[in-house]
XYZ file of C-alpha atoms in Angstrom:
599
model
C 106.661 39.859 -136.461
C 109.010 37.361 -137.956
C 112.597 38.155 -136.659
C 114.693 35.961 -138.911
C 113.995 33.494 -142.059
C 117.310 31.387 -142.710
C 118.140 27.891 -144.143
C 120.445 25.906 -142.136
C 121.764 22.275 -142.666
C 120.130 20.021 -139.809
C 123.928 20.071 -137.983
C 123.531 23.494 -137.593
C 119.999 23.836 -135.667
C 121.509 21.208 -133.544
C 125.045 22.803 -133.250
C 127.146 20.515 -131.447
C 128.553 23.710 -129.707
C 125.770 25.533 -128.154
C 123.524 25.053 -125.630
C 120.394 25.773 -127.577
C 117.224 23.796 -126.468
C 114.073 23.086 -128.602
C 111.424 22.780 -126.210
C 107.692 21.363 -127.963
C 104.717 23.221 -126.365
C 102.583 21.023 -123.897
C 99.660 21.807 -126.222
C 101.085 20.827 -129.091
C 100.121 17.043 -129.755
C 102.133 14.272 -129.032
C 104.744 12.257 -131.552
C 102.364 10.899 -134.416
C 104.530 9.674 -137.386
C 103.923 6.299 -138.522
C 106.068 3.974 -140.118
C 105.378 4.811 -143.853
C 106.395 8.448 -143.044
C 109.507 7.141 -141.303
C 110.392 5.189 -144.403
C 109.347 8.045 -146.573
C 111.970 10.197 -144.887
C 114.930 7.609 -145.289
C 114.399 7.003 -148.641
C 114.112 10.618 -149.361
C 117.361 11.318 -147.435
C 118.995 8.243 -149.089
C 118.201 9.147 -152.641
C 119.167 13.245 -152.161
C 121.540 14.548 -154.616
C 123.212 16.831 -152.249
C 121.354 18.670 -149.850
C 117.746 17.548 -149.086
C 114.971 20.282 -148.091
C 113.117 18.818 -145.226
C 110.507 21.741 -145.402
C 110.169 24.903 -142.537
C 110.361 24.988 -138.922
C 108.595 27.695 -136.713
C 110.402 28.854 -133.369
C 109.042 30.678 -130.725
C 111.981 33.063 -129.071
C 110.901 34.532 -125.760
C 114.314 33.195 -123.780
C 115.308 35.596 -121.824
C 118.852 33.699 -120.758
C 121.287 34.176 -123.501
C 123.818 31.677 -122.398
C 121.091 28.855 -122.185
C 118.703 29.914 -125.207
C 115.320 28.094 -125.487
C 113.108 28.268 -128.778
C 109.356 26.595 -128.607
C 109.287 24.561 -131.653
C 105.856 26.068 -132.898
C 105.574 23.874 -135.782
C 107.811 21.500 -137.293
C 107.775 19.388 -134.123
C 107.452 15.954 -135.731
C 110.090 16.419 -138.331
C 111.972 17.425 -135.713
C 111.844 14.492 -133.162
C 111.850 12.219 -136.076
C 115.435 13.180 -137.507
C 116.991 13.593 -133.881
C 115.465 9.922 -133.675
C 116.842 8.769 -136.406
C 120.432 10.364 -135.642
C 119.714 8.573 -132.345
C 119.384 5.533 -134.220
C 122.698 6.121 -136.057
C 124.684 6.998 -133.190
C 123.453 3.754 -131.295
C 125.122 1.730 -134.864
C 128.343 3.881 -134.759
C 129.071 3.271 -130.921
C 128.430 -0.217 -131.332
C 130.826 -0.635 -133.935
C 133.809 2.123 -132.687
C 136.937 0.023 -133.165
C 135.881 -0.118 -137.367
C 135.650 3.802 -137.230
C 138.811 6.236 -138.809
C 139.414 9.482 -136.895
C 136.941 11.768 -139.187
C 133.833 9.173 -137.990
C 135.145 8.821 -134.838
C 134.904 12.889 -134.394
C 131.558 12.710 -135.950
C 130.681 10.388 -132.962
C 130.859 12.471 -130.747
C 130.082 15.585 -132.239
C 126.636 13.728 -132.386
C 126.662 12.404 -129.059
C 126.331 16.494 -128.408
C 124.097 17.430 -131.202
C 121.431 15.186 -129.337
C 122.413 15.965 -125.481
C 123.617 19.508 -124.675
C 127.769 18.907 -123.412
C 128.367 18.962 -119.919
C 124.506 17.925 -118.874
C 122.233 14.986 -119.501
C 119.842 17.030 -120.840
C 118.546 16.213 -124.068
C 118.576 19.173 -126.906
C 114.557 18.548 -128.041
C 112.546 18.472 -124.741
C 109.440 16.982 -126.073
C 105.665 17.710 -123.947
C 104.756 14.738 -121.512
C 101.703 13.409 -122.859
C 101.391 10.408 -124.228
C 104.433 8.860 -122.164
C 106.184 11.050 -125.087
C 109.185 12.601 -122.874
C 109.649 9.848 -121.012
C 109.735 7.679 -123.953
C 112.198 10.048 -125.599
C 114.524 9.840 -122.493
C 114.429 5.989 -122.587
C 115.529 5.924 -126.397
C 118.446 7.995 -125.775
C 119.457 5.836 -123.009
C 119.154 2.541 -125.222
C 121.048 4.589 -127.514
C 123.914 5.285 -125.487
C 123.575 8.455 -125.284
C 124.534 10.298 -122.134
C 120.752 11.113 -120.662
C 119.509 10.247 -117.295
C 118.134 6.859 -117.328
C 113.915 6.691 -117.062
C 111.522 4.385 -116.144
C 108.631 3.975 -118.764
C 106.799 0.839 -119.018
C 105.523 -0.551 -122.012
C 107.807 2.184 -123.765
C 108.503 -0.656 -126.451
C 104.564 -0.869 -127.705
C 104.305 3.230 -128.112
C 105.634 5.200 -131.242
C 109.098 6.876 -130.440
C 110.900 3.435 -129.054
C 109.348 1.906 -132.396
C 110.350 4.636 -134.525
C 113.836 4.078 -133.295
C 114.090 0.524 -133.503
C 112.758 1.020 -136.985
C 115.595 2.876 -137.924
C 118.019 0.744 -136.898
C 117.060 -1.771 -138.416
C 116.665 0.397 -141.714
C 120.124 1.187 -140.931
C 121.401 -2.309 -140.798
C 119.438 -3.544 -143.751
C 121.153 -0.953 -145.671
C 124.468 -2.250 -145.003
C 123.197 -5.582 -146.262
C 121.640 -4.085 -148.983
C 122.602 -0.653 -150.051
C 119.395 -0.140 -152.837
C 122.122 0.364 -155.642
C 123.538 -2.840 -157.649
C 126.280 -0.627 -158.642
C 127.303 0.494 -155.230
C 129.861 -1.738 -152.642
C 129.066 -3.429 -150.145
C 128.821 -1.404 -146.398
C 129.734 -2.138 -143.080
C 127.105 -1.098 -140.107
C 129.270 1.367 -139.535
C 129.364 2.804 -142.819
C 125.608 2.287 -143.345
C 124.983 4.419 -140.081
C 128.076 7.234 -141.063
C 126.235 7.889 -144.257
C 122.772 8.573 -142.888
C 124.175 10.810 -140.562
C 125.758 12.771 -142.634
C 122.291 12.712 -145.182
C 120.640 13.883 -142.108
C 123.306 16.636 -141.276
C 123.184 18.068 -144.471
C 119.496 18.152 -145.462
C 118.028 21.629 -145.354
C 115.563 23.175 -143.109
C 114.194 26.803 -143.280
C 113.803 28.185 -139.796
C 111.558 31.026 -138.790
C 111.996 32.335 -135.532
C 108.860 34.904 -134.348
C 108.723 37.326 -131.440
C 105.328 36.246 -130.165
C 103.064 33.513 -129.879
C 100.273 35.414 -131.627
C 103.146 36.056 -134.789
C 103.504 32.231 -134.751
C 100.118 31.076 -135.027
C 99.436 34.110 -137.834
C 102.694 32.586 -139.637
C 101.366 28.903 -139.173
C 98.231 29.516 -140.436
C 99.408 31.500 -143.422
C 102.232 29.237 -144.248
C 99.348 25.887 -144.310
C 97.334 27.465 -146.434
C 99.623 28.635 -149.243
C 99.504 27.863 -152.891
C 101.388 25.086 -153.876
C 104.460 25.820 -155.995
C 105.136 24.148 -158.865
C 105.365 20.030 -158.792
C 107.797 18.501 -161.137
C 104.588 16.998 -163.133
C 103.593 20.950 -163.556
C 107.399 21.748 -164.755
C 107.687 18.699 -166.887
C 104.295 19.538 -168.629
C 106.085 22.990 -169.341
C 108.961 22.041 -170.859
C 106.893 19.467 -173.160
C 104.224 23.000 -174.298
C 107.574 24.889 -174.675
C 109.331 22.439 -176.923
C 105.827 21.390 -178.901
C 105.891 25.295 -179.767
C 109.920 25.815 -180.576
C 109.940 22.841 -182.610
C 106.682 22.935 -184.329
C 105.872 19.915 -184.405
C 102.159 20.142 -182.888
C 100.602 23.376 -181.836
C 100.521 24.198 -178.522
C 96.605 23.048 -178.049
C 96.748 20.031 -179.898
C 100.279 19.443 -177.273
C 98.031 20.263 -174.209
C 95.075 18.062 -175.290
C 97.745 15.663 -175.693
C 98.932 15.694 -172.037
C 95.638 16.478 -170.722
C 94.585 12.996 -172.041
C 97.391 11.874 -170.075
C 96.499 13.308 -166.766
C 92.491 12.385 -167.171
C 93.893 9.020 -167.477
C 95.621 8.810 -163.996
C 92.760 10.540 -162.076
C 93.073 13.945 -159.969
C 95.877 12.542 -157.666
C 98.853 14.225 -158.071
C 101.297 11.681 -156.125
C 99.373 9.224 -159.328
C 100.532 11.914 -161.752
C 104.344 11.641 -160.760
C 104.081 7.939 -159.913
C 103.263 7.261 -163.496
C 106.087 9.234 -164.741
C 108.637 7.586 -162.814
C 107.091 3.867 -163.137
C 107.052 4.901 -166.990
C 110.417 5.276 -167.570
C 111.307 2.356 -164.814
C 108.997 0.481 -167.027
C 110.361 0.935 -170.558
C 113.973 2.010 -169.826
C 115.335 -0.900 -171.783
C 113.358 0.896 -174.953
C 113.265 4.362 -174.347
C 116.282 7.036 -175.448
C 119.262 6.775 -172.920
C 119.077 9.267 -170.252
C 122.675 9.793 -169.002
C 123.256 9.140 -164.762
C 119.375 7.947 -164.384
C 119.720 4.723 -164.257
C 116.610 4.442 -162.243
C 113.866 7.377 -161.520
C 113.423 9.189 -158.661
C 111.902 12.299 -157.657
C 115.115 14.422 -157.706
C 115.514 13.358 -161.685
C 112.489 13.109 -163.075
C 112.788 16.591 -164.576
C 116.246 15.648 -166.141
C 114.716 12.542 -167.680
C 111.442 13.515 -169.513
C 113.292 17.193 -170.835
C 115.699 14.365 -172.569
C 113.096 12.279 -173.532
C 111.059 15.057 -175.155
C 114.332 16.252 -176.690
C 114.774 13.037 -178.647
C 111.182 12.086 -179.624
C 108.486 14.863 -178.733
C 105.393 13.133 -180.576
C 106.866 9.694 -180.322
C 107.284 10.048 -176.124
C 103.679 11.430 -175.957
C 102.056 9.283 -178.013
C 103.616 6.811 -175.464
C 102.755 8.749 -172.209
C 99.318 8.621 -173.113
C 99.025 5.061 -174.166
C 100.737 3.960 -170.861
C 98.783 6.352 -168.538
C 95.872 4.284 -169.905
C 97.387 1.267 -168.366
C 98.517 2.946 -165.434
C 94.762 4.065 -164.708
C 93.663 0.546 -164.738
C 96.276 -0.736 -162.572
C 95.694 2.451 -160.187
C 91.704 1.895 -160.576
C 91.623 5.734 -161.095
C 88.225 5.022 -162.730
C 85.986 2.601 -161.476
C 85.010 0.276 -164.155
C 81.098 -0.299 -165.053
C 82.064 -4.203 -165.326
C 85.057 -4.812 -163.854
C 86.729 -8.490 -164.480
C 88.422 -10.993 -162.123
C 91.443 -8.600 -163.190
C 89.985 -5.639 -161.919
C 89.074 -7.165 -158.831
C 92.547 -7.991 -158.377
C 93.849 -4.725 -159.227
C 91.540 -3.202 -156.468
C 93.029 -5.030 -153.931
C 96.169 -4.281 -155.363
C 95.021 -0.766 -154.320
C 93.677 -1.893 -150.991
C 97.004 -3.605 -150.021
C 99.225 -0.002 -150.839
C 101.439 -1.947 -153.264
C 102.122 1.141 -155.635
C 105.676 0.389 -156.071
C 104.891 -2.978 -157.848
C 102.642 -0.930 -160.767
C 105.821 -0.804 -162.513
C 106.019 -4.286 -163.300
C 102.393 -4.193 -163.995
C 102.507 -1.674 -166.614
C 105.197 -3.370 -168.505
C 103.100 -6.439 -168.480
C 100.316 -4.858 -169.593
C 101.950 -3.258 -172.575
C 103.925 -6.644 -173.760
C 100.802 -8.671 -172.630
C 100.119 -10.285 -176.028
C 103.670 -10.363 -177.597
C 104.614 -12.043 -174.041
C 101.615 -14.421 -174.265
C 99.920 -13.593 -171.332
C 96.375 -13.297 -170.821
C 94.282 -11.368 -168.135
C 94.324 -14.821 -166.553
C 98.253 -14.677 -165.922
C 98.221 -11.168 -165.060
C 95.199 -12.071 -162.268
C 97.851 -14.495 -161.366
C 100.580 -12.368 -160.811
C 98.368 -9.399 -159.287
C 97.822 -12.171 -156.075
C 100.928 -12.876 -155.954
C 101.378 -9.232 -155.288
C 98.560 -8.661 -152.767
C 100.491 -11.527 -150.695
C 104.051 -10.164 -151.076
C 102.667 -6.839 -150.014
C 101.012 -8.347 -147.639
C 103.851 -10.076 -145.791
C 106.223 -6.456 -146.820
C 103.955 -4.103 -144.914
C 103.625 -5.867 -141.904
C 107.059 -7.051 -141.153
C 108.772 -4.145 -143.070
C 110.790 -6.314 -145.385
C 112.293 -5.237 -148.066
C 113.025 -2.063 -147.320
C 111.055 0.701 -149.290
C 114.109 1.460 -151.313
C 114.421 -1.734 -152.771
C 111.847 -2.470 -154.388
C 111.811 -0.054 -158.209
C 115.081 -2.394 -158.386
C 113.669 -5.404 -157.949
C 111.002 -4.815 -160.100
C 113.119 -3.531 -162.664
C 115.178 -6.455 -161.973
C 111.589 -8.646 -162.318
C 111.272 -7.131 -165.636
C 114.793 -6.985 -167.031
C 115.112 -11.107 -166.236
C 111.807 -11.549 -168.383
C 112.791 -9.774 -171.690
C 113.517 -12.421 -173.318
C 111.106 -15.216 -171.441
C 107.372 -15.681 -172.707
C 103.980 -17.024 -170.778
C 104.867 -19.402 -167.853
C 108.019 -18.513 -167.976
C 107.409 -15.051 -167.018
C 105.320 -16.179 -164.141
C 108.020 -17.887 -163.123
C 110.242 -15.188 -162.792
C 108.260 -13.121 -160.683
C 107.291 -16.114 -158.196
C 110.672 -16.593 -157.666
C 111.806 -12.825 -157.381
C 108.474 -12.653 -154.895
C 109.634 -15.652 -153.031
C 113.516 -14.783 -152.902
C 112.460 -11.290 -151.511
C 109.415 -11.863 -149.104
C 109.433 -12.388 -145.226
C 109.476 -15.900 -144.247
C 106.475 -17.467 -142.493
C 107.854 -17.253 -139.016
C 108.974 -13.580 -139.549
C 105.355 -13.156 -140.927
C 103.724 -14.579 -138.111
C 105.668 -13.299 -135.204
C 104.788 -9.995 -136.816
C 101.321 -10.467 -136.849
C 101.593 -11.579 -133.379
C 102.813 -8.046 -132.183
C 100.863 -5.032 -131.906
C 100.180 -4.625 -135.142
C 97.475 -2.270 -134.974
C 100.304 0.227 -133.561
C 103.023 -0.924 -135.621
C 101.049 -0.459 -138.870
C 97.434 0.564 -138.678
C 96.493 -0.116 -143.077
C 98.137 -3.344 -142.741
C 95.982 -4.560 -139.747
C 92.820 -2.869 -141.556
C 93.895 -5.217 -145.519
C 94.661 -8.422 -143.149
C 91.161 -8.002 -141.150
C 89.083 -6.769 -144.068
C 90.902 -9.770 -146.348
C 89.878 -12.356 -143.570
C 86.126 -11.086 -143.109
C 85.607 -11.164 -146.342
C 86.721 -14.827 -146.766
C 83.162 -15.761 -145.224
C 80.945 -13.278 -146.851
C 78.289 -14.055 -149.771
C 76.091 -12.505 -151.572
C 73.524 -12.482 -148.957
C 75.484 -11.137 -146.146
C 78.255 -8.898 -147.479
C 79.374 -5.546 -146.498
C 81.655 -3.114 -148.123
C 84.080 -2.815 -145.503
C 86.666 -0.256 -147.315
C 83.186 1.869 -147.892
C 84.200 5.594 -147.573
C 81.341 8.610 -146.853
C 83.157 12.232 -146.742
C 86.678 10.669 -147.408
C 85.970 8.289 -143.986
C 85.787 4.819 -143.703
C 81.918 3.842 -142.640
C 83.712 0.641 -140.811
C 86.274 1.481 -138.380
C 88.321 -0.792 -136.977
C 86.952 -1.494 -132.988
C 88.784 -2.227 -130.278
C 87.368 -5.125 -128.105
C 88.870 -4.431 -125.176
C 88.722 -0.448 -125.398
C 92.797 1.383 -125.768
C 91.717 4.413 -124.091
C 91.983 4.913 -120.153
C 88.755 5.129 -117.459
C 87.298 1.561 -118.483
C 84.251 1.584 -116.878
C 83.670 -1.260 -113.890
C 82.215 -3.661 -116.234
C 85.487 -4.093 -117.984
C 87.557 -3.572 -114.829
C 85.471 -6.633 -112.305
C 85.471 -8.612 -115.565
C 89.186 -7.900 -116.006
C 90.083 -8.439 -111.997
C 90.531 -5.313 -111.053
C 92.144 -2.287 -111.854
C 95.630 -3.164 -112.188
C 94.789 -6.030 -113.739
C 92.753 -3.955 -116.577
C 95.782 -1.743 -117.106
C 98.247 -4.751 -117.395
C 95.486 -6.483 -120.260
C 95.544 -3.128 -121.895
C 98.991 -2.564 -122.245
C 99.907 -6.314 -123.843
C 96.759 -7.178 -125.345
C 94.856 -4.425 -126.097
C 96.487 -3.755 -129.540
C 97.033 -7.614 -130.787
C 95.443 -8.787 -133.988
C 92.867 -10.663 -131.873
C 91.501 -7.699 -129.685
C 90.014 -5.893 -133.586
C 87.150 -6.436 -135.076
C 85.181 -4.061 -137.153
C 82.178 -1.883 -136.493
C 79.876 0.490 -138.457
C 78.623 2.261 -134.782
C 82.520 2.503 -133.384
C 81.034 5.484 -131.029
C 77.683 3.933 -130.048
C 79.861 1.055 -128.823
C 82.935 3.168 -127.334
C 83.860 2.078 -123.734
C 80.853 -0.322 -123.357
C 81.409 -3.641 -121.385
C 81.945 -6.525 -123.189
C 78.020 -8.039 -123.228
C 76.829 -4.957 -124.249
C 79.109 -4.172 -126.911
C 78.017 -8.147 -128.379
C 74.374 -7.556 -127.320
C 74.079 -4.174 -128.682
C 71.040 -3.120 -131.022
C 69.942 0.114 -132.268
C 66.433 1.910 -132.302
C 65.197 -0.601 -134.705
C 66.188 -3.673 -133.309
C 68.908 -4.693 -135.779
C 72.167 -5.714 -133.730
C 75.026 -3.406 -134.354
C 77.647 -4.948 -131.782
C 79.018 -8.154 -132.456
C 75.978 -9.913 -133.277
C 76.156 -7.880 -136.730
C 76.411 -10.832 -139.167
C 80.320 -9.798 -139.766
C 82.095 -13.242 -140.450
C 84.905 -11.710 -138.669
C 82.734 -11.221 -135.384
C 81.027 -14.863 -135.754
C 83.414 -15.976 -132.863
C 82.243 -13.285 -130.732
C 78.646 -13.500 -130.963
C 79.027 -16.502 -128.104
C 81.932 -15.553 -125.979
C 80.640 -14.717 -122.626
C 83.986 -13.145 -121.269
C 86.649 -11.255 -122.923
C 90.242 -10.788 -121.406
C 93.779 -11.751 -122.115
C 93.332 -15.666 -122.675
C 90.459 -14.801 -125.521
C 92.689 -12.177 -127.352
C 95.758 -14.224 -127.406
C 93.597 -17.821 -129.020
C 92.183 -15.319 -131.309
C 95.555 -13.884 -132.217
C 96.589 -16.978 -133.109
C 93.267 -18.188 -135.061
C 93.662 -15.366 -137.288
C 97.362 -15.383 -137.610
C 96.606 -18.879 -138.883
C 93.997 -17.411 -141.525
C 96.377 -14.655 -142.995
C 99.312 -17.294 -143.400
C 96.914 -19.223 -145.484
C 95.735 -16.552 -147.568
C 99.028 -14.439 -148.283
C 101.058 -17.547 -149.096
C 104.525 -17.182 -150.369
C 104.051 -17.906 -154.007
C 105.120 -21.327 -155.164
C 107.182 -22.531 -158.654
């Protein structure tokens, strides 16, 4: 039975003043969120018009103490730990920087200093369950943080997702101050940077539902993950475009749906494609479209606002537009895969491959002015690789920030009105040059974990460098999907998971040894490879993961044929020393093929 349903602001489920705990199940699974989530979530918070709704929380209530309440945080546990991280992460900015803060942020302080540890104890208000190193982990951010929490040991704490979350966000924090996303906006202190998250975070909205049992919970959970959708600002947009085709007359209502059904079969089935494309449209085109007052840019929190004004102004013109562009767009997206696709095409794919969505916008406005800018596919193949390389270098080192980039791609494509042919390639190299990660921020990157720190980006920089050395006679598909899985999976030379069996452990010298190889090398660039048989291999020893063959004959291990497992067909030993001259190797490789573009 549900006992309450209520929507709170985030400072009021962690109410400075009570003594309310949060306590996450031990069965519930352990802190997941990955970095393109985190940046997901700042964005969103950063681009809210007033109060942002972070979604519904499930709470368990079977506390019996009513000064000391405890709810189990049924679902909802990952938004959860993420926003107390990031309020961690502002709180560790704001201390920092006290003697800049007024009174009213000074206050703030330390009403968050108790929002995250209950007053009068070092107990922290979200108690999070112990696998995975996750409460530990938890404890040791706080105490980096400031934060008034009993200092705890956890090794390797910096390698594992919480510690990285938070250092994420303080850096997010900081690179806001430098650059706040908004040319119109003034400059920020740290300080400032960190006071305004906060308060974004305070203030977003979450709907709580607190049950009486854990059977209610599970019934809610179930029901509430398997609910209709409601309507998606693509599904009201299309509404108000039937609604005004109708009132005005100016196509009937089928010929208007056809119309923006062409639209939609032109972007493919994805809906995140769907509202992409309206946003990159008008990003696109702004400079000739109908003036949309305050929308200088779209987001998601506008879109609505701008396509009911477009439609207002030019119903059959805007369509006739939409649907024109969305071709474009498909191309770009490779919603449809092309019976013979050119060098273009190609490029587009990995495009795709390299999770560079943001930069569509620029693509879609050169594809549109493509022959009154003189540019042919040959220019745009040009500038598509210079995108693969910027995204490259962006998702593994983080840099720009998400929110950044629609406004330096508008910027990109404002700066190239009035240029033609080279010129407009030299615009963009610059932009791409002036905004990418240098080489030594690129390769210490690389040289991290970066399988932890950002799993796609170590899959595009493996699969880009294997396929380097493949031909015609020996090349695999390596993004190949069957029943929306990859067939190759990235492998793990030296296995991540615990109980290595003796082979690994004599070869490694010994238990502790082992352990200490896992937990620095374990993860590098050098220690993955691919594999089509990723369970068949599993926890094997080294020589019989290389050696390995299956019922046929055919070798399966490293002896595969894979250019990026040539180097392992011969080693006879595997163990720190080999990881770390193959991190290097290929760290070498993927600075030669993502190169920052050049003049």
């Amino acid at each position: 039975m549900i006992q309450s349903a209520t929507q709170y602001p985030v400072r009021t489920l962690l109410d400075a003043q009570s003594n309310l705990t949060y306590v996450i199940p031990p069965y519930q699974r352990e802190y997941s969120w990955q970095r393109g989530q985190w940046e997901n979530l700042f964005q969103d918070l950063l681009e809210a018009e007033g109060q942002h709704f972070l979604g519904t929380i499930i709470t368990l209530n079977n506390s019996t103490d009513t000064m000391n309440p405890r709810l189990e945080l049924i679902d909802g546990q990952q938004r959860l730990t993420t926003l107390s991280i990031l309020l961690a992460a502002c709180y560790s900015v704001l201390v920092e920087h006290r003697e800049q803060l007024d009174f009213d942020q000074n206050f703030g302080v330390q009403s968050l200093d108790r929002q995250l540890v209950i007053a009068g104890t070092k107990a922290p208000r979200l108690v999070l369950q112990t696998q995975g190193e996750n409460r530990k982990d938890y404890h040791w951010m706080l105490h980096e943080a400031g934060l008034p929490v009993d200092e705890v040991e956890s090794p390797y704490c910096g390698l594992r997702r919480i510690v990285r979350c938070f250092n994420h966000f303080r850096g997010a924090i900081l690179e806001l101050a430098e650059e706040p996303g908004d040319p119109d906006a003034p400059a920020m202190t740290p300080p400032e940077a960190a006071y305004r998250m906060m308060s974004a975070v305070n203030n977003a909205i979450i709907v709580k539902i607190e049950v009486s049992t854990a059977s209610d919970a599970f019934t809610l959970f179930e029901s509430l993950n398997n609910r209709g959708l409601p309507l998606s600002p693509v599904d009201l947009i299309k509404n108000q475009f039937l609604a005004l085709s109708d009132a005005r007359g100016e196509m009937d209502v089928q010929d208007a749906f056809t119309r923006w059904d062409g639209t939609l079969r032109n972007l493919g089935d994805s809906y995140n494609n769907h509202e992409r494309f309206l946003r990159h449209y008008y990003n696109a085109f702004i400079s000739e479209l109908p003036p949309v007052a305050n929308a200088s840019v779209a987001t998601k929190k506008n879109l609505i606002h701008i396509f009911e004004t477009l439609f207002k102004s030019d119903l059959t013109g805007q369509i006739n537009k939409l649907v024109q562009a969305s071709a474009l767009f498909g191309r770009i997206a490779c919603t449809r895969k092309r019976p013979d696709p050119t060098r273009l095409d190609l490029a587009y794919q990995n495009l795709n491959r390299v999770q560079a969505a943001p930069s569509y916008v620029l693509l879609l406005w050169l594809e549109a002015h493509a022959e009154d800018k003189n540019l042919a596919e040959r220019d745009l193949t040009i500038v598509t690789d210079m995108l693969v390389s910027f995204f490259a270098r962006r998702n593994v080192t983080g840099y720009p920030a998400t929110y950044v980039l629609p406004r330096m791609f508008m910027g990109i494509i404002k700066d190239s009105l009035d240029k033609e042919g080279a010129e407009v390639l030299r615009v963009i190299a610059n932009a791409l040059r002036r905004n990418s990660s240098d080489d030594e921020t690129f390769r210490s990157r690389l040289e991290q974990d970066l399988y932890t720190e950002n799993v796609d980006a170590a899959r595009f920089v493996l699969t880009s460098l294997s396929e380097q050395g493949m031909t015609d006679e020996n090349r695999k598909d390596l993004w190949e999907r069957q029943s929306g899985k990859y067939v190759w999976t990235i492998e793990h030379i030296l296995p991540q998971g615990e109980n290595l069996p003796d082979a690994w452990t004599d070869m490694l010298g010994g238990p502790d040894a082992a352990a200490q190889a896992q937990a620095g090398y374990a993860h590098k660039l050098g220690n993955l490879t691919f594999s089509v048989y990723n369970s068949n291999l599993g926890n094997r020893g080294f020589l019989d993961k290389r050696d390995h063959r299956d019922t046929n004959g055919n070798f399966i291990g490293y002896r595969n044929g894979i250019p990026l497992n040539a180097d392992l067909a011969t080693k006879e030993s595997w163990g720190p020393a080999e990881i770390q001259e193959r991190t290097e190797h290929l760290v070498d490789r993927a600075l030669t093929r993502f190169p920052l573009p050049h003049e």
